Short mmCIF file of C-alpha atoms in Angstrom, two decimals:
data_model
loop_
_atom_site.label_atom_id
_atom_site.label_comp_id
_atom_site.label_asym_id
_atom_site.label_seq_id
_atom_site.Cartn_x
_atom_site.Cartn_y
_atom_site.Cartn_z
CA UNK A 113 56.56 99.82 180.95
CA UNK A 114 58.36 102.73 182.30
CA UNK A 115 61.44 101.36 182.40
CA UNK A 116 61.86 99.92 179.02
CA UNK A 117 64.33 101.52 176.95
CA UNK A 118 63.01 102.19 173.14
CA UNK A 119 64.97 100.66 170.31
CA UNK A 120 66.05 104.17 169.21
CA UNK A 121 67.56 104.98 172.59
CA UNK A 122 69.32 101.81 172.78
CA UNK A 123 71.09 102.18 169.40
CA UNK A 124 71.87 105.34 170.18
CA UNK A 125 73.46 104.39 173.36
CA UNK A 126 75.11 101.76 171.68
CA UNK A 127 76.43 104.06 169.07
CA UNK A 128 77.63 106.65 171.77
CA UNK A 129 79.50 103.64 173.66
CA UNK A 130 81.00 102.66 170.32
CA UNK A 131 82.14 106.08 169.26
CA UNK A 132 83.52 106.48 172.88
CA UNK A 133 85.40 103.18 172.65
CA UNK A 134 87.08 104.63 169.22
CA UNK A 135 88.00 107.78 170.71
CA UNK A 136 89.39 106.51 174.09
CA UNK A 137 92.53 105.00 172.95
CA UNK A 138 95.20 107.47 171.95
CA UNK A 139 96.75 107.00 168.52
CA UNK A 140 99.92 105.70 169.86
CA UNK A 141 101.36 102.23 169.31
CA UNK A 142 103.54 102.50 172.68
CA UNK A 143 101.29 99.99 174.33
CA UNK A 144 101.54 97.47 171.70
CA UNK A 145 105.47 96.57 171.80
CA UNK A 146 105.13 93.72 169.42
CA UNK A 147 103.02 95.50 166.72
CA UNK A 148 105.55 98.48 167.16
CA UNK A 149 108.26 96.24 166.49
CA UNK A 150 106.61 95.18 163.37
CA UNK A 151 105.56 98.73 162.09
CA UNK A 152 109.31 99.70 162.64
CA UNK A 153 110.68 96.60 160.72
CA UNK A 154 108.61 97.76 157.76
CA UNK A 155 108.69 101.65 158.02
CA UNK A 156 111.32 102.51 160.45
CA UNK A 157 110.49 105.59 162.45
CA UNK A 158 108.36 107.31 159.91
CA UNK A 159 105.55 109.58 161.29
CA UNK A 160 102.43 107.89 161.06
CA UNK A 161 99.16 110.08 161.14
CA UNK A 162 95.59 108.94 162.01
CA UNK A 163 92.59 109.17 160.13
CA UNK A 164 91.60 108.22 156.56
CA UNK A 165 91.16 104.23 157.71
CA UNK A 166 87.59 102.91 158.57
CA UNK A 167 88.48 99.61 160.48
CA UNK A 168 85.39 97.85 160.99
CA UNK A 169 85.52 95.12 163.72
CA UNK A 170 83.09 93.87 166.13
CA UNK A 171 83.32 95.39 169.51
CA UNK A 172 82.74 91.90 170.98
CA UNK A 173 83.48 88.73 169.31
CA UNK A 174 82.11 85.53 170.86
CA UNK A 175 84.34 83.21 168.97
CA UNK A 176 87.87 84.08 168.69
CA UNK A 177 88.33 81.72 165.82
CA UNK A 178 86.23 83.51 163.48
CA UNK A 179 86.40 87.47 163.83
CA UNK A 180 85.24 89.38 160.79
CA UNK A 181 87.11 92.56 159.95
CA UNK A 182 86.50 94.93 157.15
CA UNK A 183 89.23 97.49 156.01
CA UNK A 184 88.24 100.86 154.14
CA UNK A 185 91.06 103.28 153.33
CA UNK A 186 89.72 106.54 151.99
CA UNK A 187 91.49 107.38 148.77
CA UNK A 188 90.57 108.53 145.05
CA UNK A 189 92.46 105.19 143.91
CA UNK A 190 94.04 107.21 140.76
CA UNK A 191 97.30 106.12 139.22
CA UNK A 192 98.65 109.19 140.95
CA UNK A 193 97.12 108.72 144.39
CA UNK A 194 96.21 105.37 145.72
CA UNK A 195 96.69 103.23 148.63
CA UNK A 196 99.54 100.93 148.14
CA UNK A 197 99.44 98.66 150.88
CA UNK A 198 97.41 97.90 154.20
CA UNK A 199 99.00 95.93 157.38
CA UNK A 200 96.74 94.42 160.15
CA UNK A 201 98.27 93.46 163.29
CA UNK A 202 97.06 92.30 166.57
CA UNK A 203 98.98 92.74 169.53
CA UNK A 204 97.78 89.61 171.64
CA UNK A 205 98.41 86.92 169.38
CA UNK A 206 101.28 84.67 169.29
CA UNK A 207 102.22 86.28 166.08
CA UNK A 208 101.52 89.69 165.69
CA UNK A 209 100.87 90.04 161.83
CA UNK A 210 97.62 89.13 160.39
CA UNK A 211 97.22 90.18 157.19
CA UNK A 212 99.14 92.50 154.45
CA UNK A 213 96.77 93.75 151.41
CA UNK A 214 98.52 95.05 148.25
CA UNK A 215 95.91 97.23 146.19
CA UNK A 216 96.39 98.67 143.01
CA UNK A 217 94.42 101.66 141.33
CA UNK A 218 92.61 98.88 139.28
CA UNK A 219 90.46 98.05 142.77
CA UNK A 220 88.68 101.29 142.46
CA UNK A 221 88.19 101.27 146.15
CA UNK A 222 90.69 100.29 148.74
CA UNK A 223 88.15 98.12 150.81
CA UNK A 224 88.65 94.16 151.76
CA UNK A 225 87.19 91.99 154.37
CA UNK A 226 88.35 88.81 155.74
CA UNK A 227 87.85 86.66 159.00
CA UNK A 228 90.56 86.28 161.47
CA UNK A 229 91.61 84.51 164.57
CA UNK A 230 92.11 86.12 167.94
CA UNK A 231 93.55 84.48 170.83
CA UNK A 232 92.29 87.08 173.57
CA UNK A 233 90.80 90.31 174.00
CA UNK A 234 93.13 92.81 172.42
CA UNK A 235 93.83 95.98 170.04
CA UNK A 236 93.72 95.53 166.19
CA UNK A 237 96.21 97.99 164.58
CA UNK A 238 96.02 98.76 160.91
CA UNK A 239 98.46 100.61 158.95
CA UNK A 240 97.94 102.03 155.42
CA UNK A 241 100.89 103.05 153.27
CA UNK A 242 99.80 105.73 150.42
CA UNK A 243 101.21 105.83 147.10
CA UNK A 244 103.11 108.98 148.21
CA UNK A 245 104.73 107.48 151.15
CA UNK A 246 102.42 108.59 153.91
CA UNK A 247 101.47 106.46 156.64
CA UNK A 248 98.05 106.28 158.26
CA UNK A 249 96.90 104.12 161.33
CA UNK A 250 93.69 103.03 163.08
CA UNK A 251 93.04 101.25 166.16
CA UNK A 252 90.22 99.20 167.49
CA UNK A 253 89.67 97.08 170.69
CA UNK A 254 87.88 93.56 170.33
CA UNK A 255 86.81 91.69 173.19
CA UNK A 256 86.90 88.10 172.78
CA UNK A 257 84.80 86.05 174.94
CA UNK A 258 85.80 82.44 174.71
CA UNK A 259 82.85 79.84 175.14
CA UNK A 260 80.57 82.55 173.76
CA UNK A 261 78.67 83.20 176.81
CA UNK A 262 79.93 86.69 177.78
CA UNK A 263 82.31 87.26 180.54
CA UNK B 528 91.10 67.33 156.43
CA UNK B 529 92.75 65.59 153.45
CA UNK B 530 90.39 66.79 150.96
CA UNK B 531 91.64 69.19 147.99
CA UNK B 532 90.69 72.87 148.85
CA UNK B 533 88.00 74.04 146.69
CA UNK B 534 87.85 77.80 145.73
CA UNK B 535 84.51 79.37 145.45
CA UNK B 536 84.26 82.67 144.04
CA UNK B 537 81.53 85.24 142.95
CA UNK B 538 81.97 87.64 140.35
CA UNK B 539 79.45 89.32 138.87
CA UNK B 540 79.17 88.14 135.18
CA UNK B 541 78.34 91.61 133.84
CA UNK B 542 79.41 95.06 134.70
CA UNK B 543 79.02 98.48 133.12
CA UNK B 544 82.11 100.26 132.38
CA UNK B 545 83.44 102.16 135.42
CA UNK B 546 81.23 100.26 137.82
CA UNK B 547 82.61 99.12 141.20
CA UNK B 548 82.09 95.22 141.60
CA UNK B 549 82.70 93.36 144.75
CA UNK B 550 84.70 90.11 144.37
CA UNK B 551 83.87 87.26 147.23
CA UNK B 552 86.05 84.51 147.47
CA UNK B 553 85.94 81.37 150.09
CA UNK B 554 88.27 78.44 149.94
CA UNK B 555 88.13 75.50 152.11
CA UNK B 556 91.25 75.14 153.69
CA UNK B 557 92.15 74.35 157.48
CA UNK B 558 94.85 76.92 157.75
CA UNK B 559 96.72 75.14 160.43
CA UNK B 560 98.43 77.70 162.41
CA UNK B 561 101.39 75.92 163.53
CA UNK B 562 100.61 76.89 167.01
CA UNK B 563 98.38 74.11 168.10
CA UNK B 564 99.62 70.98 170.06
CA UNK B 565 98.16 67.64 169.43
CA UNK B 566 97.05 65.08 171.79
CA UNK B 567 100.67 63.63 172.12
CA UNK B 568 101.74 67.37 172.90
CA UNK B 569 103.55 67.82 169.85
CA UNK B 570 103.27 70.90 167.81
CA UNK B 571 101.10 70.43 164.76
CA UNK B 572 103.30 71.71 161.91
CA UNK B 573 102.03 75.01 160.07
CA UNK B 574 100.16 74.55 156.79
CA UNK B 575 98.54 77.67 155.62
CA UNK B 576 97.54 79.61 152.37
CA UNK B 577 100.17 82.31 152.52
CA UNK B 578 98.95 84.19 149.59
CA UNK B 579 96.06 85.30 147.55
CA UNK B 580 96.34 86.89 144.52
CA UNK B 581 93.84 88.40 141.79
CA UNK B 582 94.76 88.96 138.35
CA UNK B 583 92.53 90.31 135.35
CA UNK B 584 93.85 89.70 132.16
CA UNK B 585 97.21 88.78 133.40
CA UNK B 586 97.84 91.93 135.42
CA UNK B 587 97.55 91.83 139.27
CA UNK B 588 95.09 93.83 141.06
CA UNK B 589 94.86 92.82 144.29
CA UNK B 590 97.17 90.59 146.67
CA UNK B 591 96.69 89.56 150.05
CA UNK B 592 99.35 88.09 152.20
CA UNK B 593 97.81 85.93 154.86
CA UNK B 594 99.22 84.83 158.32
CA UNK B 595 98.34 82.14 160.50
CA UNK B 596 95.76 84.63 162.23
CA UNK B 597 93.52 84.14 159.41
CA UNK B 598 90.58 81.83 160.00
CA UNK B 599 90.17 78.38 158.50
CA UNK B 600 88.41 78.35 155.13
CA UNK B 601 89.69 81.87 154.50
CA UNK B 602 87.08 84.26 153.06
CA UNK B 603 88.17 87.42 151.43
CA UNK B 604 86.41 90.35 149.72
CA UNK B 605 87.70 93.14 147.44
CA UNK B 606 86.60 95.56 144.78
CA UNK B 607 87.48 96.18 141.27
CA UNK B 608 86.55 98.79 139.08
CA UNK B 609 85.35 97.13 135.66
CA UNK B 610 86.89 98.87 132.35
CA UNK B 611 86.90 95.84 130.14
CA UNK B 612 85.70 92.42 129.25
CA UNK B 613 88.31 89.99 130.20
CA UNK B 614 88.94 86.97 132.65
CA UNK B 615 90.06 87.11 136.23
CA UNK B 616 92.50 84.38 137.53
CA UNK B 617 92.47 83.92 141.47
CA UNK B 618 95.16 81.80 143.08
CA UNK B 619 95.87 80.67 146.44
CA UNK B 620 99.43 79.49 147.34
CA UNK B 621 99.86 76.59 149.71
CA UNK B 622 102.58 76.53 152.31
CA UNK B 623 103.51 73.13 150.59
CA UNK B 624 103.83 74.63 147.35
CA UNK B 625 100.61 73.94 145.65
CA UNK B 626 98.59 76.34 143.86
CA UNK B 627 94.76 76.29 143.43
CA UNK B 628 93.31 78.22 140.93
CA UNK B 629 89.88 79.61 139.82
CA UNK B 630 89.19 81.60 136.60
CA UNK B 631 86.03 83.74 135.95
CA UNK B 632 84.96 85.64 133.23
CA UNK B 633 83.76 89.31 133.22
CA UNK B 634 81.75 90.87 130.56
CA UNK B 635 81.75 94.47 130.50
CA UNK B 636 78.92 96.24 128.49
#
């Protein structure tokens, strides 16, 4: 059994691959024109920073009809400093908008999960608006394998 | 699927003051996206739940604007910081104008 990879190694490799996938796309929406247009409609040409958002989506979705998504935005969620809104977009869908969340300090935590439909392999873009007007963005790629047998 | 959408909500019955509770909701609804075509090639008209609102004692705490990209039988979870006892009112707004409502009590002690 020389060539078997241990569970630990496999996990390590998977984590490294995931990290690489996260770091690989530069923080820019230039390659998602439909999403860029939607964001421009909402916030104009305002500067968007990266960070603060944890966008949790599967790397590979077997079924594009039900893809879990979890968003977690780092914020103290006090009356003075909280996350006002979070928008989620998908570039490869017929309509780019997926969902908009509006949080209040009463939430205690800017975190929400739902399930979405994805028409094809594409990037998910998430934009968070803070109570002070700052914008943050996160991006993740989801591979959609229709039929569920890989491909 | 002509059945009346049934909301299902999971809220802890009790919480300590300041405790972060997770609220999980699910409602049965086909979420017809308006992108699909039927056998005759005609577009199936859109019929989705476009807004989910959570209120506590009449004050809105969380809102979600759903687009057609949300899966059928939409699931939504979020958090709430327990402060006082009261009642949650969850409402789902359908494209056809109907409202589906669920009320859940929370005791903070």
